[in-house]
Amino acid sequence: MSMGAPGAERGGAPLALTALFCGVASSVMLKGIADLAPGHAIAIRSAIAVGLLGLVIGVRMARGRSGGLDRAGAARAVFDALAGLTFALAIFELPLALLATIHATMPLVSVALAALILREPLPARALVAIAVGFAGVVVILDPGFGASPLGLTLALVSTLAYACRDLVTRRLRPEADMLKSVILSSVLIGAAGLVTAGLPDRAHMPATPDLVRLFCAALTFLGANTLIIAAFRRATVARIAPLRYTSILWSLVFDAAIWGHVPDAATAAGIALIVIAGLILLRPARP
């Protein structure tokens, strides 16, 4: 089945939605780590992810089912590592909902870059959905939140890096082993996490509850990374990118349930616009 066919489009969206939920869940687990410096927590999560991926890749290689890692896969890993590190550090600086809201501007970047670089078409419905969704983002950001400048900078860098990563993902050959790209990214994130770690006296073995959180964070981190690759192999950037707005909804739910952050009227209005944008996008096209 060729990429971008109707059946592939339908298959790409559920994979992307699951990946986005996994990404938020991993953020929740990582944000809940209180007894480690952010860099150390990121490094441990990456080490767990590398160990799990290594086992899977080893089994596949033994069965002769493992593919190679070409330049596109390596480039994707570098962009993903930059995006993953800056995003993970921003988790400790910003409320999840605000971080997800900033990332919801990624469709604008992704679709614009896809049109310029990949020459992908821009259906009118996708443009309308993105415009409505972006309006919702602007409404949510209006209160300002008094957010950390460092956190906002990290969030913006990660947004741009993720958009570039998504474009490179579209360049992966069908036979390329996406797990090798993910494991390289995880190694790079873990190494960078150690470099950016806090004071040495905070580097210690975490307590059992934190280890459980880090293990769950690693699992969901892997789910987010592998499923988003599969999604972009089945659908265009214009189709997948606007679905990122769902991350805001999940983040708001977790923020309220765990940290007691309840959206105000402006945020609620922004959420409504984002939901409308999703409905516009997912509405079946007229024959």
CSV table of C-alpha atoms in Angstrom, one decimal:
chain,number,residue,atom,x,y,z
A,1,MET,CA,0.0,0.0,0.0
A,2,SER,CA,1.5,3.4,-0.9
A,3,MET,CA,2.1,6.0,1.6
A,4,GLY,CA,-0.8,8.5,1.8
A,5,ALA,CA,-3.5,6.1,0.5
A,6,PRO,CA,-6.9,6.4,2.2
A,7,GLY,CA,-6.4,3.1,4.1
A,8,ALA,CA,-2.9,4.2,5.2
A,9,GLU,CA,-4.3,7.6,6.3
A,10,ARG,CA,-6.8,5.9,8.5
A,11,GLY,CA,-4.1,3.6,9.9
A,12,GLY,CA,-1.7,6.5,10.6
A,13,ALA,CA,-4.1,8.6,12.8
A,14,PRO,CA,-4.7,6.0,15.5
A,15,LEU,CA,-1.0,5.2,15.8
A,16,ALA,CA,-0.2,8.9,16.1
A,17,LEU,CA,-2.9,9.4,18.8
A,18,THR,CA,-1.6,6.5,20.8
A,19,ALA,CA,2.0,7.9,20.4
A,20,LEU,CA,0.9,11.3,21.6
A,21,PHE,CA,-0.8,9.8,24.7
A,22,CYS,CA,2.3,7.8,25.5
A,23,GLY,CA,4.4,11.0,25.2
A,24,VAL,CA,2.2,12.8,27.8
A,25,ALA,CA,2.2,9.8,30.1
A,26,SER,CA,6.0,9.6,30.0
A,27,SER,CA,6.1,13.3,30.8
A,28,VAL,CA,3.8,12.7,33.8
A,29,MET,CA,6.0,9.9,35.1
A,30,LEU,CA,9.2,11.9,34.7
A,31,LYS,CA,7.7,15.1,36.3
A,32,GLY,CA,6.8,13.0,39.3
A,33,ILE,CA,10.4,12.2,40.1
A,34,ALA,CA,11.3,14.5,43.0
A,35,ASP,CA,14.5,13.0,44.5
A,36,LEU,CA,16.8,13.2,41.4
A,37,ALA,CA,18.3,16.0,39.4
A,38,PRO,CA,16.5,16.4,36.1
A,39,GLY,CA,19.5,15.3,34.1
A,40,HIS,CA,20.0,12.2,36.2
A,41,ALA,CA,16.3,11.2,35.9
A,42,ILE,CA,16.5,11.7,32.1
A,43,ALA,CA,19.7,9.6,31.9
A,44,ILE,CA,18.2,6.7,33.9
A,45,ARG,CA,15.0,6.7,31.8
A,46,SER,CA,17.1,6.6,28.7
A,47,ALA,CA,19.3,3.8,30.1
A,48,ILE,CA,16.2,1.7,30.8
A,49,ALA,CA,14.8,2.4,27.3
A,50,VAL,CA,18.2,1.4,25.7
A,51,GLY,CA,18.2,-1.8,27.7
A,52,LEU,CA,14.7,-2.7,26.6
A,53,LEU,CA,15.3,-1.8,23.0
A,54,GLY,CA,18.6,-3.7,23.0
A,55,LEU,CA,16.8,-6.9,23.9
A,56,VAL,CA,14.3,-6.5,21.2
A,57,ILE,CA,16.9,-5.6,18.5
A,58,GLY,CA,19.0,-8.5,19.7
A,59,VAL,CA,16.1,-11.0,19.2
A,60,ARG,CA,15.3,-9.5,15.8
A,61,MET,CA,19.0,-9.7,14.7
A,62,ALA,CA,19.1,-13.4,15.8
A,63,ARG,CA,16.1,-14.0,13.6
A,64,GLY,CA,17.5,-12.1,10.7
A,65,ARG,CA,14.8,-9.6,10.7
A,66,SER,CA,16.8,-6.5,11.6
A,67,GLY,CA,17.3,-3.8,9.0
A,68,GLY,CA,20.0,-1.1,8.7
A,69,LEU,CA,20.3,2.5,9.9
A,70,ASP,CA,20.9,4.8,7.0
A,71,ARG,CA,21.7,8.6,7.0
A,72,ALA,CA,18.0,9.5,7.3
A,73,GLY,CA,17.6,7.2,10.4
A,74,ALA,CA,20.8,8.7,12.0
A,75,ALA,CA,19.6,12.3,11.2
A,76,ARG,CA,16.3,11.5,12.7
A,77,ALA,CA,18.0,10.2,15.9
A,78,VAL,CA,20.0,13.5,16.2
A,79,PHE,CA,16.9,15.7,15.8
A,80,ASP,CA,14.9,13.4,18.2
A,81,ALA,CA,17.7,13.5,20.8
A,82,LEU,CA,17.8,17.3,20.7
A,83,ALA,CA,14.0,17.6,20.9
A,84,GLY,CA,13.7,14.9,23.6
A,85,LEU,CA,16.4,16.4,25.8
A,86,THR,CA,15.0,19.9,25.7
A,87,PHE,CA,11.5,18.7,26.1
A,88,ALA,CA,12.4,16.6,29.1
A,89,LEU,CA,14.2,19.5,30.7
A,90,ALA,CA,11.2,21.7,30.1
A,91,ILE,CA,9.0,19.3,31.9
A,92,PHE,CA,10.7,20.3,35.1
A,93,GLU,CA,10.3,24.0,34.4
A,94,LEU,CA,6.7,24.3,33.1
A,95,PRO,CA,3.2,23.0,33.8
A,96,LEU,CA,2.5,20.1,31.4
A,97,ALA,CA,-0.5,21.9,29.8
A,98,LEU,CA,1.6,25.0,29.0
A,99,LEU,CA,4.3,22.8,27.5
A,100,ALA,CA,1.9,20.8,25.4
A,101,THR,CA,0.2,24.1,24.3
A,102,ILE,CA,3.5,25.4,23.0
A,103,HIS,CA,4.1,22.1,21.2
A,104,ALA,CA,0.7,22.4,19.7
A,105,THR,CA,2.1,25.1,17.4
A,106,MET,CA,4.2,22.3,15.8
A,107,PRO,CA,1.6,21.6,13.1
A,108,LEU,CA,2.2,25.1,11.7
A,109,VAL,CA,5.9,24.4,11.5
A,110,SER,CA,5.6,20.8,10.3
A,111,VAL,CA,3.1,21.5,7.6
A,112,ALA,CA,4.9,24.6,6.4
A,113,LEU,CA,8.2,22.7,6.2
A,114,ALA,CA,6.5,19.7,4.6
A,115,ALA,CA,5.1,22.0,1.9
A,116,LEU,CA,8.4,23.7,1.3
A,117,ILE,CA,10.8,20.7,1.5
A,118,LEU,CA,8.7,17.6,0.8
A,119,ARG,CA,6.2,19.3,-1.6
A,120,GLU,CA,3.3,17.7,0.2
A,121,PRO,CA,-0.2,19.1,-0.7
A,122,LEU,CA,-2.1,21.2,1.8
A,123,PRO,CA,-5.8,20.4,1.7
A,124,ALA,CA,-8.0,23.3,2.5
A,125,ARG,CA,-9.6,21.4,5.4
A,126,ALA,CA,-6.2,20.8,7.0
A,127,LEU,CA,-5.4,24.5,6.7
A,128,VAL,CA,-8.7,25.4,8.4
A,129,ALA,CA,-8.2,22.9,11.1
A,130,ILE,CA,-4.7,24.2,11.8
A,131,ALA,CA,-5.9,27.8,11.9
A,132,VAL,CA,-8.7,27.0,14.3
A,133,GLY,CA,-6.4,25.0,16.5
A,134,PHE,CA,-3.7,27.7,16.5
A,135,ALA,CA,-6.4,30.2,17.6
A,136,GLY,CA,-7.2,27.9,20.5
A,137,VAL,CA,-3.5,27.9,21.4
A,138,VAL,CA,-3.3,31.7,21.3
A,139,VAL,CA,-6.3,31.9,23.6
A,140,ILE,CA,-4.8,29.5,26.1
A,141,LEU,CA,-1.4,31.3,26.1
A,142,ASP,CA,-3.0,34.7,26.7
A,143,PRO,CA,-3.0,34.5,30.5
A,144,GLY,CA,0.8,34.1,30.4
A,145,PHE,CA,1.1,31.9,33.5
A,146,GLY,CA,4.3,33.8,34.6
A,147,ALA,CA,6.2,30.9,33.1
A,148,SER,CA,10.0,30.3,33.3
A,149,PRO,CA,11.9,31.9,30.5
A,150,LEU,CA,14.3,28.9,30.5
A,151,GLY,CA,11.3,26.6,30.3
A,152,LEU,CA,9.8,28.5,27.4
A,153,THR,CA,13.1,28.6,25.5
A,154,LEU,CA,13.5,24.8,26.0
A,155,ALA,CA,9.9,24.2,24.8
A,156,LEU,CA,10.4,26.3,21.7
A,157,VAL,CA,13.7,24.6,20.8
A,158,SER,CA,12.1,21.2,21.2
A,159,THR,CA,9.1,22.2,19.1
A,160,LEU,CA,11.4,23.1,16.2
A,161,ALA,CA,13.5,20.0,16.6
A,162,TYR,CA,10.5,17.7,16.7
A,163,ALA,CA,9.1,19.3,13.5
A,164,CYS,CA,12.4,18.7,11.8
A,165,ARG,CA,12.4,15.1,13.2
A,166,ASP,CA,9.0,14.5,11.7
A,167,LEU,CA,10.1,15.6,8.3
A,168,VAL,CA,13.1,13.3,8.4
A,169,THR,CA,10.9,10.4,9.5
A,170,ARG,CA,9.1,10.7,6.2
A,171,ARG,CA,12.4,10.1,4.5
A,172,LEU,CA,13.1,6.8,6.2
A,173,ARG,CA,13.3,3.9,3.8
A,174,PRO,CA,10.6,1.2,4.2
A,175,GLU,CA,13.2,-1.4,5.0
A,176,ALA,CA,15.0,0.8,7.6
A,177,ASP,CA,15.0,-0.4,11.2
A,178,MET,CA,13.2,2.3,13.1
A,179,LEU,CA,14.2,0.7,16.4
A,180,LYS,CA,17.9,1.4,15.7
A,181,SER,CA,17.0,5.1,15.2
A,182,VAL,CA,15.2,5.2,18.5
A,183,ILE,CA,17.9,3.4,20.4
A,184,LEU,CA,20.5,5.9,19.0
A,185,SER,CA,18.3,8.7,20.0
A,186,SER,CA,17.9,7.3,23.5
A,187,VAL,CA,21.7,6.9,23.9
A,188,LEU,CA,22.2,10.5,22.8
A,189,ILE,CA,19.5,11.8,25.2
A,190,GLY,CA,21.0,9.8,28.1
A,191,ALA,CA,24.5,11.0,27.5
A,192,ALA,CA,23.3,14.6,27.2
A,193,GLY,CA,21.2,14.2,30.4
A,194,LEU,CA,24.4,13.2,32.3
A,195,VAL,CA,26.2,16.2,30.9
A,196,THR,CA,23.4,18.6,32.0
A,197,ALA,CA,22.9,16.8,35.3
A,198,GLY,CA,22.8,18.8,38.5
A,199,LEU,CA,25.1,18.7,41.5
A,200,PRO,CA,27.1,15.4,41.9
A,201,ASP,CA,25.7,14.9,45.4
A,202,ARG,CA,22.3,14.4,43.9
A,203,ALA,CA,23.5,11.5,41.8
A,204,HIS,CA,22.3,8.4,43.7
A,205,MET,CA,20.2,5.3,43.2
A,206,PRO,CA,16.5,6.4,43.3
A,207,ALA,CA,14.0,4.9,45.7
A,208,THR,CA,11.8,2.0,44.5
A,209,PRO,CA,8.8,4.2,43.7
A,210,ASP,CA,10.9,6.5,41.6
A,211,LEU,CA,12.4,3.5,39.8
A,212,VAL,CA,8.9,2.3,39.0
A,213,ARG,CA,8.1,5.7,37.6
A,214,LEU,CA,11.2,5.8,35.6
A,215,PHE,CA,10.5,2.3,34.2
A,216,CYS,CA,7.0,3.3,33.2
A,217,ALA,CA,8.4,6.6,31.8
A,218,ALA,CA,10.8,4.5,29.6
A,219,LEU,CA,8.1,2.2,28.4
A,220,THR,CA,5.8,5.1,27.4
A,221,PHE,CA,8.8,7.0,25.9
A,222,LEU,CA,9.5,4.0,23.7
A,223,GLY,CA,5.8,3.8,22.7
A,224,ALA,CA,5.7,7.4,21.8
A,225,ASN,CA,8.9,7.2,19.6
A,226,THR,CA,8.2,4.0,17.8
A,227,LEU,CA,4.5,4.6,17.1
A,228,ILE,CA,5.0,8.1,15.8
A,229,ILE,CA,7.5,6.6,13.2
A,230,ALA,CA,4.9,4.0,12.2
A,231,ALA,CA,2.3,6.8,11.9
A,232,PHE,CA,4.4,8.9,9.6
A,233,ARG,CA,5.1,5.9,7.4
A,234,ARG,CA,1.3,5.6,6.8
A,235,ALA,CA,0.2,9.2,6.6
A,236,THR,CA,1.3,12.7,5.5
A,237,VAL,CA,2.6,15.3,7.8
A,238,ALA,CA,-0.5,17.4,7.1
A,239,ARG,CA,-2.7,14.6,8.3
A,240,ILE,CA,-0.7,13.7,11.5
A,241,ALA,CA,0.5,17.1,12.7
A,242,PRO,CA,-2.8,18.6,13.8
A,243,LEU,CA,-3.5,15.6,15.9
A,244,ARG,CA,-0.8,16.9,18.3
A,245,TYR,CA,-3.5,19.2,19.7
A,246,THR,CA,-4.8,16.1,21.7
A,247,SER,CA,-1.6,16.3,23.8
A,248,ILE,CA,-3.1,19.5,25.4
A,249,LEU,CA,-6.2,17.7,26.4
A,250,TRP,CA,-4.4,14.9,28.1
A,251,SER,CA,-1.9,17.3,29.8
A,252,LEU,CA,-4.8,19.3,31.2
A,253,VAL,CA,-6.4,16.1,32.6
A,254,PHE,CA,-3.2,15.0,34.3
A,255,ASP,CA,-2.4,18.5,35.5
A,256,ALA,CA,-5.8,18.7,37.2
A,257,ALA,CA,-5.8,15.2,38.6
A,258,ILE,CA,-2.3,15.1,39.9
A,259,TRP,CA,-1.1,18.7,40.5
A,260,GLY,CA,-4.5,20.5,40.9
A,261,HIS,CA,-4.1,22.8,38.0
A,262,VAL,CA,-7.6,23.6,36.8
A,263,PRO,CA,-8.1,25.5,33.5
A,264,ASP,CA,-9.6,29.0,33.7
A,265,ALA,CA,-12.3,30.3,31.3
A,266,ALA,CA,-9.7,31.4,28.7
A,267,THR,CA,-8.1,28.0,28.7
A,268,ALA,CA,-11.4,26.2,28.5
A,269,ALA,CA,-12.3,28.4,25.4
A,270,GLY,CA,-9.0,27.5,23.9
A,271,ILE,CA,-9.6,23.8,24.5
A,272,ALA,CA,-13.0,24.1,22.8
A,273,LEU,CA,-11.4,25.6,19.7
A,274,ILE,CA,-8.8,22.8,19.6
A,275,VAL,CA,-11.5,20.1,19.8
A,276,ILE,CA,-13.3,21.8,17.0
A,277,ALA,CA,-10.1,21.8,15.0
A,278,GLY,CA,-9.8,18.1,15.5
A,279,LEU,CA,-13.4,17.5,14.4
A,280,ILE,CA,-12.8,19.5,11.3
A,281,LEU,CA,-9.7,17.5,10.5
A,282,LEU,CA,-11.2,14.1,11.1
A,283,ARG,CA,-14.4,14.7,9.3
A,284,PRO,CA,-14.5,12.5,6.2
A,285,ALA,CA,-13.8,14.3,3.0
A,286,ARG,CA,-16.6,14.7,0.5
A,287,PRO,CA,-16.3,12.4,-2.6
